[in-house]
Amino acid sequence: MPLHSLDFHAHHSPLGAYASFTCGRFGAGGGLAIEGTRPPTQDLVIGYAEADGVVHALPFYTGALAKQEDFGLAAAADDKPRRRPLEAGLERHYGRGSDRWTCGDFSFAIHTPVFPLPDPDHGGTEALQDVVLPVVAATLRLDNRTCAHARTLVFGISPGRPCRMIDDAGDGLAVGWGLELGLAAARQPGLQAWVEWDEQAFLRHGRSHLLGAACGFVLTVPAGEARELDLVCGFHRAGVVTTGLETRYWYTRRHGSLGSVLKAGLARLPLLKARAAEMDRALAASALDDDRRFLVAHAERSYWGNTQLLDHGGKPLWVVLEGEYAMINTFDLTVDMCCYELARNPWTVRNVLDQFIDRYSFVDTLARPAEGATRIAHSHNRDPHQLGRFVPPPAATGLPGGISFTHDMGVYGHFTAPGTSSYEVSGLAGCFSQMTAEQLVNWILTAVSYVHASGDRDWLRARAGVFASSLESLLNRDDPDPARRAGIVRLDSDRCAGGWEITTYDSLDASLGQARGNLYLATKAWAAWLGLEHACTLLGDADRAATAAQGAARAGATIAAHFDTALGWIPAVFEAGNRSAIIPAVEGLLFPMRWGMAAALDRAGPHGALLAALERHLCAVLRPGVCLFPDGGWKLSSTSDNSWMSKIFLCQHVAERVFGIIPDPASHAAHARWQQIGSRDWAMSDQCFSGEGKASKYYPRCVTADMWLDA
Amino acid sequence: MPLHSLDFHAHHSPLGAYASFTCGRFGAGGGLAIEGTRPPTQDLVIGYAEADGVVHALPFYTGALAKQEDFGLAAAADDKPRRRPLEAGLERHYGRGSDRWTCGDFSFAIHTPVFPLPDPDHGGTEALQDVVLPVVAATLRLDNRTCAHARTLVFGISPGRPCRMIDDAGDGLAVGWGLELGLAAARQPGLQAWVEWDEQAFLRHGRSHLLGAACGFVLTVPAGEARELDLVCGFHRAGVVTTGLETRYWYTRRHGSLGSVLKAGLARLPLLKARAAEMDRALAASALDDDRRFLVAHAERSYWGNTQLLDHGGKPLWVVLEGEYAMINTFDLTVDMCCYELARNPWTVRNVLDQFIDRYSFVDTLARPAEGATRIAHSHNRDPHQLGRFVPPPAATGLPGGISFTHDMGVYGHFTAPGTSSYEVSGLAGCFSQMTAEQLVNWILTAVSYVHASGDRDWLRARAGVFASSLESLLNRDDPDPARRAGIVRLDSDRCAGGWEITTYDSLDASLGQARGNLYLATKAWAAWLGLEHACTLLGDADRAATAAQGAARAGATIAAHFDTALGWIPAVFEAGNRSAIIPAVEGLLFPMRWGMAAALDRAGPHGALLAALERHLCAVLRPGVCLFPDGGWKLSSTSDNSWMSKIFLCQHVAERVFGIIPDPASHAAHARWQQIGSRDWAMSDQCFSGEGKASKYYPRCVTADMWLDA
């Protein structure tokens, strides 16, 4: 597919190994890492050596962007490394299954197929091992059929520490460093594995030096022939890898060493390549334009790079890490990403829901805010020295609350104590405050989505009590006093201890910051009421279903009533004269749509007024200067330049499918540029500031783009 | 002791854990690492908070060297971190057991006691566990007895990744990050452990934030009181930690987790402090001047930071890593460091000797060099693109050789295949070539030193065959033809494959580079003959003892005969008109001295001519412009500015004890400055170029300084 720039990093990852072979950014290297929260910076030399010894390599290697004379070509007599970047005619084909670089008669492709993950709780234990094999496959190819002399395919990687030959990878040749990272290739004539200070030293001396901090392969390609060099990158981390909970990587149940992984990878290589090619073809056959195809493929890569399948006392534990922040199963990501998982592996969603119930739920009490609370500015600053924290004391505390769930389960390998997250602290009004109401809503939405997608009535029945508690909790977060209810979140958890609750949009501005009276969260609450109605109906609990339906009716009416005809849209916060326009007003519509609740989305149905208001809102805000950037990209809030790709993708899907509002292709081109150019150092970035990826880097949530492919 | 500068890094390490708490360099941070080959760069904030919230900290923290206004003092209204470096009146007391910083009423000390390691093969298994507990103890103290307000002791460390509370460290409070690194403190009133973005955020908010990438402790010190905060830094790496051989840290036999280590560390803390104080007192009572005391203490710290006691299938495996290069048990270090070990734990030396015999020995054949070989320049360049490798083909190859040993056993956690090292490659004449003859000599010298120091006749008898083989091998390396023998190394191993052998002095110049006809190695060979004579005599093998004695006589005569009266010294290489003057001519004298072979060192004895020649040599070269730097420091070779501390120390010891040549105290001051100023970024550096530590950084070998304390 045509790209706006070839020069950007991409995650290339196995499934559930929290590992990546990252490359693509020119002059920046890349390489292999387990549990990396940013792209590695190993030098990468991938290309071929000419007869004169000069290595023509993809422009990944350190210095590829500099003038050639700086890198030894002018000083060849000094025996310095001699490399020349493959630039003229270089192409990058960024498919869903493969990321392929071609330049003349040379090509390099990385294959990252995605397979459904079999359910280990329902007979899939062994089959699951096959698909979570922690390897990434790659292929170098040189077509020497029209060349009159032999040339040499070269793959070199420099991890910055001594490398080694790996001798337990079966029949293959293998190199690597330490216990955890390495590469293997099946034996073939002309193939050599090497360890040296760089590929030039090996090419010159023809023998390895085990002090060398680089390793790789060379393959002689005779004149008049074409040769392929298939590699597998292997990852293996043994033993306990987390604290708080003692867990291990699931793949270690089958593979005790890196050598074992590499051996299995070589055997599986043909299957990996075939599946990657199949994924390339399927995306190419879709109705999406090139920019959206790119976004789907790019987002999916960074999703898998953040996944981790752990073994907790013999039971699977599914984790998605939060990109550069590395928080564990951040719930406001889970809810957005669950559509992707539910189409493939619903059990991973059930697994996370169960973790939230069993370890990361709690029961709180609530506070009624004092009048005038919003006169204090919300802080969206993540600087710990600039946190928003001066809030008038609440008018009342200790009001009945209910069940909710933590923002996350910990961070970067550490599972926090039951009922606590790594993110949330007390006493704040802004970033790092509690997200109690949002996570209750997220649990409901995710749980109903799971039940709908999986048809798993056993789980629904087993968790009926949680649904009932969630209903009660949501009612109380509206107001414990039935007479005061409006269907939306209007109280704060006492966990705020004088601060107030926020939403997932912690680093945007006030328009999406506070939870109380927030339009975005109100629509999601409306969906949660509908979800509870749906679940309670399935459970045969007509009373609770009716209560939930009342909640939805109240919420819809409240939201619709806040349409401000003077503004032309619904203000983002129903307090203190807020005038911001926000696209995520429509986020909540996603869920009844996915659940097939046609009546709820019927303009002539019970929520017709809400739908009409939201459609009018969306049409009004999707205008340049309001919620469109000058380049056509979507701007989540009229009052912030920080716009999040994952949420844009989700809202575009709602706009298109619920309202028939087809996004301008210019927006897709803009969003593709934000990634290919604006976030080129970071693989997928979620938070883009006027088109520059500046936060939430190396991030999984953008896999919401996958919804676009729904039939 | 008075220092030339306070501003330098030091290793603070447990015994055999290949771990360090490194700090001391201003503005550079430091911190905890396992298997680190250079100082960590974690931010370190160690000091106290005043009532106004400003933290007065030792100048380790990032930015401590910058102007205060750059670090928030001028911008205090912005709630930026506010730190002020403790500078005026700052003192550093660099003892043998403790490294203590004091500034006014604040002090910080790090305690690194050294205990003998009990022999696990002779009943010491459990006792060994006690002394290899992987902790480092430290104490913060604030004397508030004359202060009218409370102040707060602060310890903060920022590893650059999320931190955690550790809840399995027994009664103590503990913080850390990941599974491997953490700190604990015994509970006391006013003590809090914290995790936050930095110490300022914790001091301001008074609560932890588990996303924070810093952690530490604070202790309130009430007005009118003095308080101490004792800490233990704990290290724990579980599971297999090496490749080639599967080994684990010995301490993991007792401690399954970091929490277990920290708990044990708190219990052992009083003992650690007491022993460190005892070591301080012992060094202070020695006859050495301040500079030499510093060098002894500094060298010993970096030695232990490079030690690793491993469990290989239930048996202990002793490893010393080679500083920044991290080669495993480099034999030309072992031989120099064994004096230190033999005075404490002879079994570690035996352990290494056995490893060399059982896995890293081989039998080679030899080559007789062509005439004129030395006309080709030796390369002392470690750049792999600049290696010396154009050597005339040897005149003969395949001559009988014999047993020898590899240069090392691998590098940075990878044990190379039996009979091979990571360092040595073939076809070179210079750096990275084979060190076959030197390592044979080193095995003999180390083995005889072990037998002499331990009195272990069982081992001597069990290894009698190796002594016999070594004798034969050394004879052949002189010449397989008895008629040609001169007592010194004159042939190259066929492993050189057309190159030639080198010595440990790989990166000096030709004066110490090639093995063949090398004065330094000749004197060590002379000592090796004497050692073999001693060993064979103990074994009752009179024939071999006589053969060895003949070798010593030949070597002594050959060396003495090369005294060049025109030059005034013995040239460094007995070939091709070399004129360099080298101090290490006398290195070999160390061994018969340590073995108590008075006859060999008797001026009127059989080696009187050799001793006279070497004494005359040493007196001649220890002159400014020859082997003294302008600052009085010793210059190992007249033709190289690269001088190695470890070897200087050894040669000073020989000069003093064998010849009564007392080094000028100015030399000790110069050497202390080379470390405190010239190598301040690297803890102990061995290779100093005109006083600048430029290679062999973070290095163990300088523990040769310990010989100075011999009675």
PDB file of N, CA and C in Angstrom, chain B residues 41 118 434:
ATOM      1  N   THR B  41      23.373   4.479  36.331  1.00  0.00           N
ATOM      2  CA  THR B  41      23.121   5.926  36.272  1.00  0.00           C
ATOM      3  C   THR B  41      21.774   6.275  36.890  1.00  0.00           C
ATOM      4  N   PRO B 118      34.327 -19.545  53.546  1.00  0.00           N
ATOM      5  CA  PRO B 118      34.580 -20.925  53.975  1.00  0.00           C
ATOM      6  C   PRO B 118      34.567 -21.873  52.779  1.00  0.00           C
ATOM      7  N   GLN B 434      46.614 -15.596  20.321  1.00  0.00           N
ATOM      8  CA  GLN B 434      46.690 -16.631  21.350  1.00  0.00           C
ATOM      9  C   GLN B 434      47.659 -16.218  22.463  1.00  0.00           C
TER      10      GLN B 434
END
